Amino acid sequence: MHETLAEKLSRAFSVFRNKGKLSEADIKEGMRQIKLALLEADVNFKVVKEFINAVSQRAVGAEVMESLVPSQMIVKIVNEELTAIMGGKAEKVKFASKPPTIIMLVGLQGAGKTTHCAKLAKFFKDKNEKRPLLVACDVYRPAAIKQLQVVGEQVGVPVFTMGDKLSPVEIAKAGISHAVKYGNDVVIIDTAGRLHIDETLMEELQKIKAAVEPDEILLTVDAMLGQDAVNVAKTFNDMLDITGVILTKLDGDTRGGAALSVKYVTGKPIKFCGVGEKPDALEVFHPDRMAQRILGMGDVLSLIEKAEQSLDMKKAEEMERKLAENSFTLADYLDQMDQLRHMGPLDSILKMMPGVNQAALRDVKIDDRQIDRMEAIILSMTPLERRKPQIINSSRKKRIAAGCGQKVEDVNRLLKQFEQTQKMMKQFSKDGGKKFGRRFGLQ
Ligand SMILES: Nc1nc2c(ncn2[C@@H]2O[C@H](COP(=O)(O)OP(=O)(O)OP(=O)(O)O)[C@@H](O)[C@H]2O)c(=O)[nH]1
Ligand SMILES: [Mg+2]
């Protein structure tokens, strides 16, 4: 995400780099480039104007002019202003003081409503110890109800349906009574989408809103739509007075425009972002972390959070010790791959690492199947081979390849990758990445 924006911003910053003191002309030129980068990323022009004004004002001020490293100061200001324009701090979902909390998901067709009903339910279940109920109010699209049942089952959350003969308003009301009766403290209502905003849809959503008085109306918008996503958000907000936005498909090739503009244009915060199709591909939207991601600093905090959720810390420490003792083996490598897999799609994790070149990553597609294949190769080795890969000669390679149904070249490739990883990790811990290494067991 935001690769090109990060690259362009980094080019703009180079105007300031290696300069002892900045002149007003330097700042002007730098600002011009930042402005172009944002406009090309499809950021709303009003947002760009406001942003450039704010940054320029601070940049020509004493803060920067008198600082020892002006370029760093400017990056810091840009970071702060990007954060501010996206709302400053993360906005939580408000739970009702008297349960159930009612959350209604709205949005255009294919924006990700149904998928995010399940993701949210899982999130509240895991993080807030809630007992959510999903309610199927899309009675128009064939198979919409079935889809909600399937995703509900995936996350182990019950789904309330009444078929497609009743009106969505009746179903929503009955769903809430059901929740009260069975002790579900969060009700998430899945509604129908349309290709375009139309009156019938809006009227129906307004009726549901009036009937159930939701605590939250969350609009799902597809980040890939860029500026259009922002227009959609504005219209929905005008009609429904939404309480927040879920920006979906941020894992795709978005230019960043929607993330940067939604809050400013609608006044409503982005509360969550969707970063993949799986039920756990949901993140709380943190403006500061998003700003850092856009600036290409790497989203260290999100990464740490992710890692802490899924990595066994003891194991990670053990890895580091082994590395220090030079005894990191293929068996450990296998172990690591397994842990990494629990962290979610690898490329999304790599993107968040600081210092990872975003341009180089663009062509990298790491898929889980590749890990499966690597795993199969390692599993086909003897314990001794895993400990001492240097003994793997060509006849052993042939046996290993036959054992896992792959080619000798694949075995070679894996061994080479392992060697490189070992080298890279050693380098990293020498470079003071120790703490990082301990956290992730990666380096
Ligand atoms: N990559 C990616 N795909 C997503 C994300 N969220 C949803 N999708 C995919 O987008 C498609 C549409 O999602 P749905 O949840 O069915 O969208 P919807 O808004 O319910 O659509 P309608 O019910 O037809 O109005 C599905 O294939 C999802 O898997 C996301 O964050 N990232
Ligand atoms: Mg749907």
PDB file of C-alpha atoms in Angstrom, residues 129-320:
ATOM      1  CA  GLU A 129     -14.994 -10.814  25.237  1.00  0.00           C
ATOM      2  CA  LYS A 130     -18.329 -10.032  23.637  1.00  0.00           C
ATOM      3  CA  ARG A 131     -20.952 -12.475  22.425  1.00  0.00           C
ATOM      4  CA  PRO A 132     -21.927 -11.044  19.050  1.00  0.00           C
ATOM      5  CA  LEU A 133     -24.900 -11.954  16.885  1.00  0.00           C
ATOM      6  CA  LEU A 134     -24.958 -11.330  13.144  1.00  0.00           C
ATOM      7  CA  VAL A 135     -28.282 -10.375  11.570  1.00  0.00           C
ATOM      8  CA  ALA A 136     -28.936 -11.018   7.870  1.00  0.00           C
ATOM      9  CA  CYS A 137     -30.831  -8.045   6.441  1.00  0.00           C
ATOM     10  CA  ASP A 138     -29.717  -8.322   2.822  1.00  0.00           C
ATOM     11  CA  VAL A 139     -32.821  -9.948   1.376  1.00  0.00           C
ATOM     12  CA  TYR A 140     -32.152  -8.957  -2.208  1.00  0.00           C
ATOM     13  CA  ARG A 141     -28.965 -10.507  -3.475  1.00  0.00           C
ATOM     14  CA  PRO A 142     -29.376 -14.252  -3.956  1.00  0.00           C
ATOM     15  CA  ALA A 143     -27.140 -16.176  -1.583  1.00  0.00           C
ATOM     16  CA  ALA A 144     -26.418 -13.105   0.552  1.00  0.00           C
ATOM     17  CA  ILE A 145     -27.909 -14.806   3.614  1.00  0.00           C
ATOM     18  CA  LYS A 146     -25.970 -17.972   2.963  1.00  0.00           C
ATOM     19  CA  GLN A 147     -22.772 -15.944   2.641  1.00  0.00           C
ATOM     20  CA  LEU A 148     -23.316 -14.384   6.056  1.00  0.00           C
ATOM     21  CA  GLN A 149     -23.990 -17.821   7.534  1.00  0.00           C
ATOM     22  CA  VAL A 150     -20.771 -19.144   6.060  1.00  0.00           C
ATOM     23  CA  VAL A 151     -18.592 -16.288   7.344  1.00  0.00           C
ATOM     24  CA  GLY A 152     -20.401 -16.376  10.695  1.00  0.00           C
ATOM     25  CA  GLU A 153     -19.578 -20.038  11.046  1.00  0.00           C
ATOM     26  CA  GLN A 154     -15.939 -19.367  10.141  1.00  0.00           C
ATOM     27  CA  VAL A 155     -15.602 -17.110  13.169  1.00  0.00           C
ATOM     28  CA  GLY A 156     -17.880 -19.131  15.406  1.00  0.00           C
ATOM     29  CA  VAL A 157     -20.577 -16.476  15.749  1.00  0.00           C
ATOM     30  CA  PRO A 158     -24.331 -17.171  15.447  1.00  0.00           C
ATOM     31  CA  VAL A 159     -26.275 -15.714  12.533  1.00  0.00           C
ATOM     32  CA  PHE A 160     -29.912 -14.660  12.824  1.00  0.00           C
ATOM     33  CA  THR A 161     -31.934 -15.034   9.618  1.00  0.00           C
ATOM     34  CA  MET A 162     -35.596 -14.974   8.657  1.00  0.00           C
ATOM     35  CA  GLY A 163     -35.237 -15.783   4.985  1.00  0.00           C
ATOM     36  CA  ASP A 164     -35.864 -13.211   2.284  1.00  0.00           C
ATOM     37  CA  LYS A 165     -39.615 -12.736   2.504  1.00  0.00           C
ATOM     38  CA  LEU A 166     -39.798 -10.222   5.345  1.00  0.00           C
ATOM     39  CA  SER A 167     -38.641  -6.627   5.230  1.00  0.00           C
ATOM     40  CA  PRO A 168     -35.140  -5.776   6.490  1.00  0.00           C
ATOM     41  CA  VAL A 169     -36.699  -3.562   9.155  1.00  0.00           C
ATOM     42  CA  GLU A 170     -38.699  -6.467  10.604  1.00  0.00           C
ATOM     43  CA  ILE A 171     -35.699  -8.777  10.471  1.00  0.00           C
ATOM     44  CA  ALA A 172     -33.479  -6.221  12.200  1.00  0.00           C
ATOM     45  CA  LYS A 173     -36.005  -5.735  14.999  1.00  0.00           C
ATOM     46  CA  ALA A 174     -36.550  -9.455  15.450  1.00  0.00           C
ATOM     47  CA  GLY A 175     -32.772  -9.964  15.463  1.00  0.00           C
ATOM     48  CA  ILE A 176     -32.377  -7.556  18.338  1.00  0.00           C
ATOM     49  CA  SER A 177     -35.159  -9.216  20.362  1.00  0.00           C
ATOM     50  CA  HIS A 178     -33.420 -12.517  19.745  1.00  0.00           C
ATOM     51  CA  ALA A 179     -30.131 -11.048  21.000  1.00  0.00           C
ATOM     52  CA  VAL A 180     -31.792  -9.731  24.155  1.00  0.00           C
ATOM     53  CA  LYS A 181     -33.382 -13.103  24.803  1.00  0.00           C
ATOM     54  CA  TYR A 182     -30.198 -15.108  24.270  1.00  0.00           C
ATOM     55  CA  GLY A 183     -27.735 -12.715  25.857  1.00  0.00           C
ATOM     56  CA  ASN A 184     -25.864 -11.520  22.800  1.00  0.00           C
ATOM     57  CA  ASP A 185     -24.349  -8.197  23.787  1.00  0.00           C
ATOM     58  CA  VAL A 186     -23.365  -6.981  20.316  1.00  0.00           C
ATOM     59  CA  VAL A 187     -25.662  -7.110  17.294  1.00  0.00           C
ATOM     60  CA  ILE A 188     -24.111  -6.562  13.892  1.00  0.00           C
ATOM     61  CA  ILE A 189     -26.561  -5.940  11.072  1.00  0.00           C
ATOM     62  CA  ASP A 190     -25.552  -6.820   7.509  1.00  0.00           C
ATOM     63  CA  THR A 191     -27.440  -4.717   4.979  1.00  0.00           C
ATOM     64  CA  ALA A 192     -27.852  -4.847   1.216  1.00  0.00           C
ATOM     65  CA  GLY A 193     -25.620  -2.992  -1.208  1.00  0.00           C
ATOM     66  CA  ARG A 194     -26.279  -1.342  -4.533  1.00  0.00           C
ATOM     67  CA  LEU A 195     -24.037  -0.629  -7.470  1.00  0.00           C
ATOM     68  CA  HIS A 196     -24.618   3.091  -7.054  1.00  0.00           C
ATOM     69  CA  ILE A 197     -26.147   5.239  -4.419  1.00  0.00           C
ATOM     70  CA  ASP A 198     -29.895   5.262  -5.029  1.00  0.00           C
ATOM     71  CA  GLU A 199     -32.884   6.563  -3.184  1.00  0.00           C
ATOM     72  CA  THR A 200     -34.533   3.217  -2.509  1.00  0.00           C
ATOM     73  CA  LEU A 201     -31.423   1.957  -0.766  1.00  0.00           C
ATOM     74  CA  MET A 202     -31.019   5.096   1.292  1.00  0.00           C
ATOM     75  CA  GLU A 203     -34.676   5.053   2.326  1.00  0.00           C
ATOM     76  CA  GLU A 204     -34.432   1.468   3.425  1.00  0.00           C
ATOM     77  CA  LEU A 205     -31.302   2.145   5.450  1.00  0.00           C
ATOM     78  CA  GLN A 206     -32.928   5.186   7.032  1.00  0.00           C
ATOM     79  CA  LYS A 207     -35.912   3.037   8.001  1.00  0.00           C
ATOM     80  CA  ILE A 208     -33.707   0.428   9.642  1.00  0.00           C
ATOM     81  CA  LYS A 209     -31.846   3.184  11.430  1.00  0.00           C
ATOM     82  CA  ALA A 210     -35.076   4.723  12.731  1.00  0.00           C
ATOM     83  CA  ALA A 211     -36.392   1.338  13.843  1.00  0.00           C
ATOM     84  CA  VAL A 212     -33.370   0.025  15.737  1.00  0.00           C
ATOM     85  CA  GLU A 213     -31.464   3.211  16.641  1.00  0.00           C
ATOM     86  CA  PRO A 214     -27.987   1.767  16.155  1.00  0.00           C
ATOM     87  CA  ASP A 215     -25.124   2.817  18.428  1.00  0.00           C
ATOM     88  CA  GLU A 216     -22.820   2.735  15.429  1.00  0.00           C
ATOM     89  CA  ILE A 217     -23.444   3.033  11.719  1.00  0.00           C
ATOM     90  CA  LEU A 218     -20.229   1.973  10.080  1.00  0.00           C
ATOM     91  CA  LEU A 219     -19.762   2.606   6.391  1.00  0.00           C
ATOM     92  CA  THR A 220     -17.566   0.149   4.536  1.00  0.00           C
ATOM     93  CA  VAL A 221     -15.768   1.756   1.631  1.00  0.00           C
ATOM     94  CA  ASP A 222     -13.320   0.220  -0.758  1.00  0.00           C
ATOM     95  CA  ALA A 223      -9.988   2.044  -0.467  1.00  0.00           C
ATOM     96  CA  MET A 224      -9.141   1.152  -4.050  1.00  0.00           C
ATOM     97  CA  LEU A 225     -11.790   3.603  -5.248  1.00  0.00           C
ATOM     98  CA  GLY A 226      -9.622   6.524  -4.130  1.00  0.00           C
ATOM     99  CA  GLN A 227     -11.449   9.812  -4.559  1.00  0.00           C
ATOM    100  CA  ASP A 228     -14.719   8.021  -5.357  1.00  0.00           C
ATOM    101  CA  ALA A 229     -14.587   6.313  -1.993  1.00  0.00           C
ATOM    102  CA  VAL A 230     -14.504   9.720  -0.382  1.00  0.00           C
ATOM    103  CA  ASN A 231     -17.507  10.912  -2.410  1.00  0.00           C
ATOM    104  CA  VAL A 232     -19.430   7.785  -1.435  1.00  0.00           C
ATOM    105  CA  ALA A 233     -18.574   8.410   2.204  1.00  0.00           C
ATOM    106  CA  LYS A 234     -19.785  11.980   1.966  1.00  0.00           C
ATOM    107  CA  THR A 235     -23.157  10.979   0.483  1.00  0.00           C
ATOM    108  CA  PHE A 236     -23.751   8.190   3.013  1.00  0.00           C
ATOM    109  CA  ASN A 237     -22.853  10.544   5.807  1.00  0.00           C
ATOM    110  CA  ASP A 238     -25.209  13.237   4.533  1.00  0.00           C
ATOM    111  CA  MET A 239     -28.057  10.724   4.337  1.00  0.00           C
ATOM    112  CA  LEU A 240     -27.419   8.587   7.401  1.00  0.00           C
ATOM    113  CA  ASP A 241     -25.140  10.532   9.711  1.00  0.00           C
ATOM    114  CA  ILE A 242     -22.747   7.600   9.997  1.00  0.00           C
ATOM    115  CA  THR A 243     -20.546   7.185  13.075  1.00  0.00           C
ATOM    116  CA  GLY A 244     -17.444   5.901  11.377  1.00  0.00           C
ATOM    117  CA  VAL A 245     -15.829   4.245   8.393  1.00  0.00           C
ATOM    118  CA  ILE A 246     -14.259   0.881   7.744  1.00  0.00           C
ATOM    119  CA  LEU A 247     -11.760   1.328   4.948  1.00  0.00           C
ATOM    120  CA  THR A 248     -11.545  -2.018   3.199  1.00  0.00           C
ATOM    121  CA  LYS A 249      -9.052  -3.591   0.815  1.00  0.00           C
ATOM    122  CA  LEU A 250      -6.159  -1.554   2.109  1.00  0.00           C
ATOM    123  CA  ASP A 251      -4.055  -4.597   1.284  1.00  0.00           C
ATOM    124  CA  GLY A 252      -4.630  -3.891  -2.383  1.00  0.00           C
ATOM    125  CA  ASP A 253      -2.828  -1.483  -4.614  1.00  0.00           C
ATOM    126  CA  THR A 254      -4.347   1.692  -3.221  1.00  0.00           C
ATOM    127  CA  ARG A 255      -2.782   5.071  -3.640  1.00  0.00           C
ATOM    128  CA  GLY A 256      -3.613   6.321  -0.190  1.00  0.00           C
ATOM    129  CA  GLY A 257      -6.035   9.036  -1.213  1.00  0.00           C
ATOM    130  CA  ALA A 258      -9.044   7.611   0.600  1.00  0.00           C
ATOM    131  CA  ALA A 259      -7.240   7.029   3.893  1.00  0.00           C
ATOM    132  CA  LEU A 260      -5.996  10.603   3.906  1.00  0.00           C
ATOM    133  CA  SER A 261      -9.214  12.311   2.857  1.00  0.00           C
ATOM    134  CA  VAL A 262     -12.168  10.552   4.507  1.00  0.00           C
ATOM    135  CA  LYS A 263     -11.934  12.160   7.924  1.00  0.00           C
ATOM    136  CA  TYR A 264     -11.365  15.647   6.597  1.00  0.00           C
ATOM    137  CA  VAL A 265     -14.167  15.492   4.042  1.00  0.00           C
ATOM    138  CA  THR A 266     -16.832  13.746   6.152  1.00  0.00           C
ATOM    139  CA  GLY A 267     -15.774  14.699   9.658  1.00  0.00           C
ATOM    140  CA  LYS A 268     -16.185  11.029  10.568  1.00  0.00           C
ATOM    141  CA  PRO A 269     -13.245   8.893  11.641  1.00  0.00           C
ATOM    142  CA  ILE A 270     -11.962   5.753   9.993  1.00  0.00           C
ATOM    143  CA  LYS A 271     -12.318   3.238  12.807  1.00  0.00           C
ATOM    144  CA  PHE A 272     -11.061   0.062  11.191  1.00  0.00           C
ATOM    145  CA  CYS A 273      -9.303  -1.033   8.073  1.00  0.00           C
ATOM    146  CA  GLY A 274      -9.647  -4.278   6.203  1.00  0.00           C
ATOM    147  CA  VAL A 275      -6.356  -5.723   5.029  1.00  0.00           C
ATOM    148  CA  GLY A 276      -7.326  -9.022   3.426  1.00  0.00           C
ATOM    149  CA  GLU A 277     -10.056 -11.527   2.848  1.00  0.00           C
ATOM    150  CA  LYS A 278      -9.508 -13.694   5.906  1.00  0.00           C
ATOM    151  CA  PRO A 279     -11.528 -13.178   9.106  1.00  0.00           C
ATOM    152  CA  ASP A 280      -8.577 -11.830  11.054  1.00  0.00           C
ATOM    153  CA  ALA A 281      -7.513  -9.336   8.388  1.00  0.00           C
ATOM    154  CA  LEU A 282      -8.908  -6.393  10.335  1.00  0.00           C
ATOM    155  CA  GLU A 283      -6.949  -3.663  12.069  1.00  0.00           C
ATOM    156  CA  VAL A 284      -7.907  -0.766  14.266  1.00  0.00           C
ATOM    157  CA  PHE A 285      -7.138   2.340  12.243  1.00  0.00           C
ATOM    158  CA  HIS A 286      -4.366   4.325  13.917  1.00  0.00           C
ATOM    159  CA  PRO A 287      -3.787   7.674  12.183  1.00  0.00           C
ATOM    160  CA  ASP A 288      -0.234   7.957  13.504  1.00  0.00           C
ATOM    161  CA  ARG A 289       0.743   4.519  12.311  1.00  0.00           C
ATOM    162  CA  MET A 290      -0.897   5.107   8.960  1.00  0.00           C
ATOM    163  CA  ALA A 291       1.072   8.344   8.601  1.00  0.00           C
ATOM    164  CA  GLN A 292       4.272   6.462   9.288  1.00  0.00           C
ATOM    165  CA  ARG A 293       3.331   3.797   6.793  1.00  0.00           C
ATOM    166  CA  ILE A 294       2.656   6.453   4.187  1.00  0.00           C
ATOM    167  CA  LEU A 295       6.008   8.018   4.937  1.00  0.00           C
ATOM    168  CA  GLY A 296       7.657   4.662   4.454  1.00  0.00           C
ATOM    169  CA  MET A 297       8.985   4.527   7.984  1.00  0.00           C
ATOM    170  CA  GLY A 298       7.421   1.160   8.448  1.00  0.00           C
ATOM    171  CA  ASP A 299       4.630   0.514  10.808  1.00  0.00           C
ATOM    172  CA  VAL A 300       6.724  -0.721  13.648  1.00  0.00           C
ATOM    173  CA  LEU A 301       3.988  -0.558  16.226  1.00  0.00           C
ATOM    174  CA  SER A 302       1.417  -2.539  14.261  1.00  0.00           C
ATOM    175  CA  LEU A 303       4.072  -5.079  13.530  1.00  0.00           C
ATOM    176  CA  ILE A 304       5.015  -5.383  17.163  1.00  0.00           C
ATOM    177  CA  GLU A 305       1.373  -5.803  18.105  1.00  0.00           C
ATOM    178  CA  LYS A 306       0.910  -8.481  15.495  1.00  0.00           C
ATOM    179  CA  ALA A 307       4.039 -10.253  16.507  1.00  0.00           C
ATOM    180  CA  GLU A 308       3.170 -10.195  20.164  1.00  0.00           C
ATOM    181  CA  GLN A 309      -0.196 -11.663  19.408  1.00  0.00           C
ATOM    182  CA  SER A 310       1.105 -14.633  17.580  1.00  0.00           C
ATOM    183  CA  LEU A 311       4.716 -15.271  18.423  1.00  0.00           C
ATOM    184  CA  ASP A 312       5.894 -17.327  21.248  1.00  0.00           C
ATOM    185  CA  MET A 313       8.295 -14.960  22.967  1.00  0.00           C
ATOM    186  CA  LYS A 314      10.310 -17.692  24.601  1.00  0.00           C
ATOM    187  CA  LYS A 315      10.894 -19.294  21.262  1.00  0.00           C
ATOM    188  CA  ALA A 316      11.964 -15.981  19.796  1.00  0.00           C
ATOM    189  CA  GLU A 317      14.498 -15.498  22.555  1.00  0.00           C
ATOM    190  CA  GLU A 318      15.769 -18.992  22.059  1.00  0.00           C
ATOM    191  CA  MET A 319      16.232 -18.232  18.365  1.00  0.00           C
ATOM    192  CA  GLU A 320      18.271 -15.227  19.174  1.00  0.00           C
TER     193      GLU A 320
END
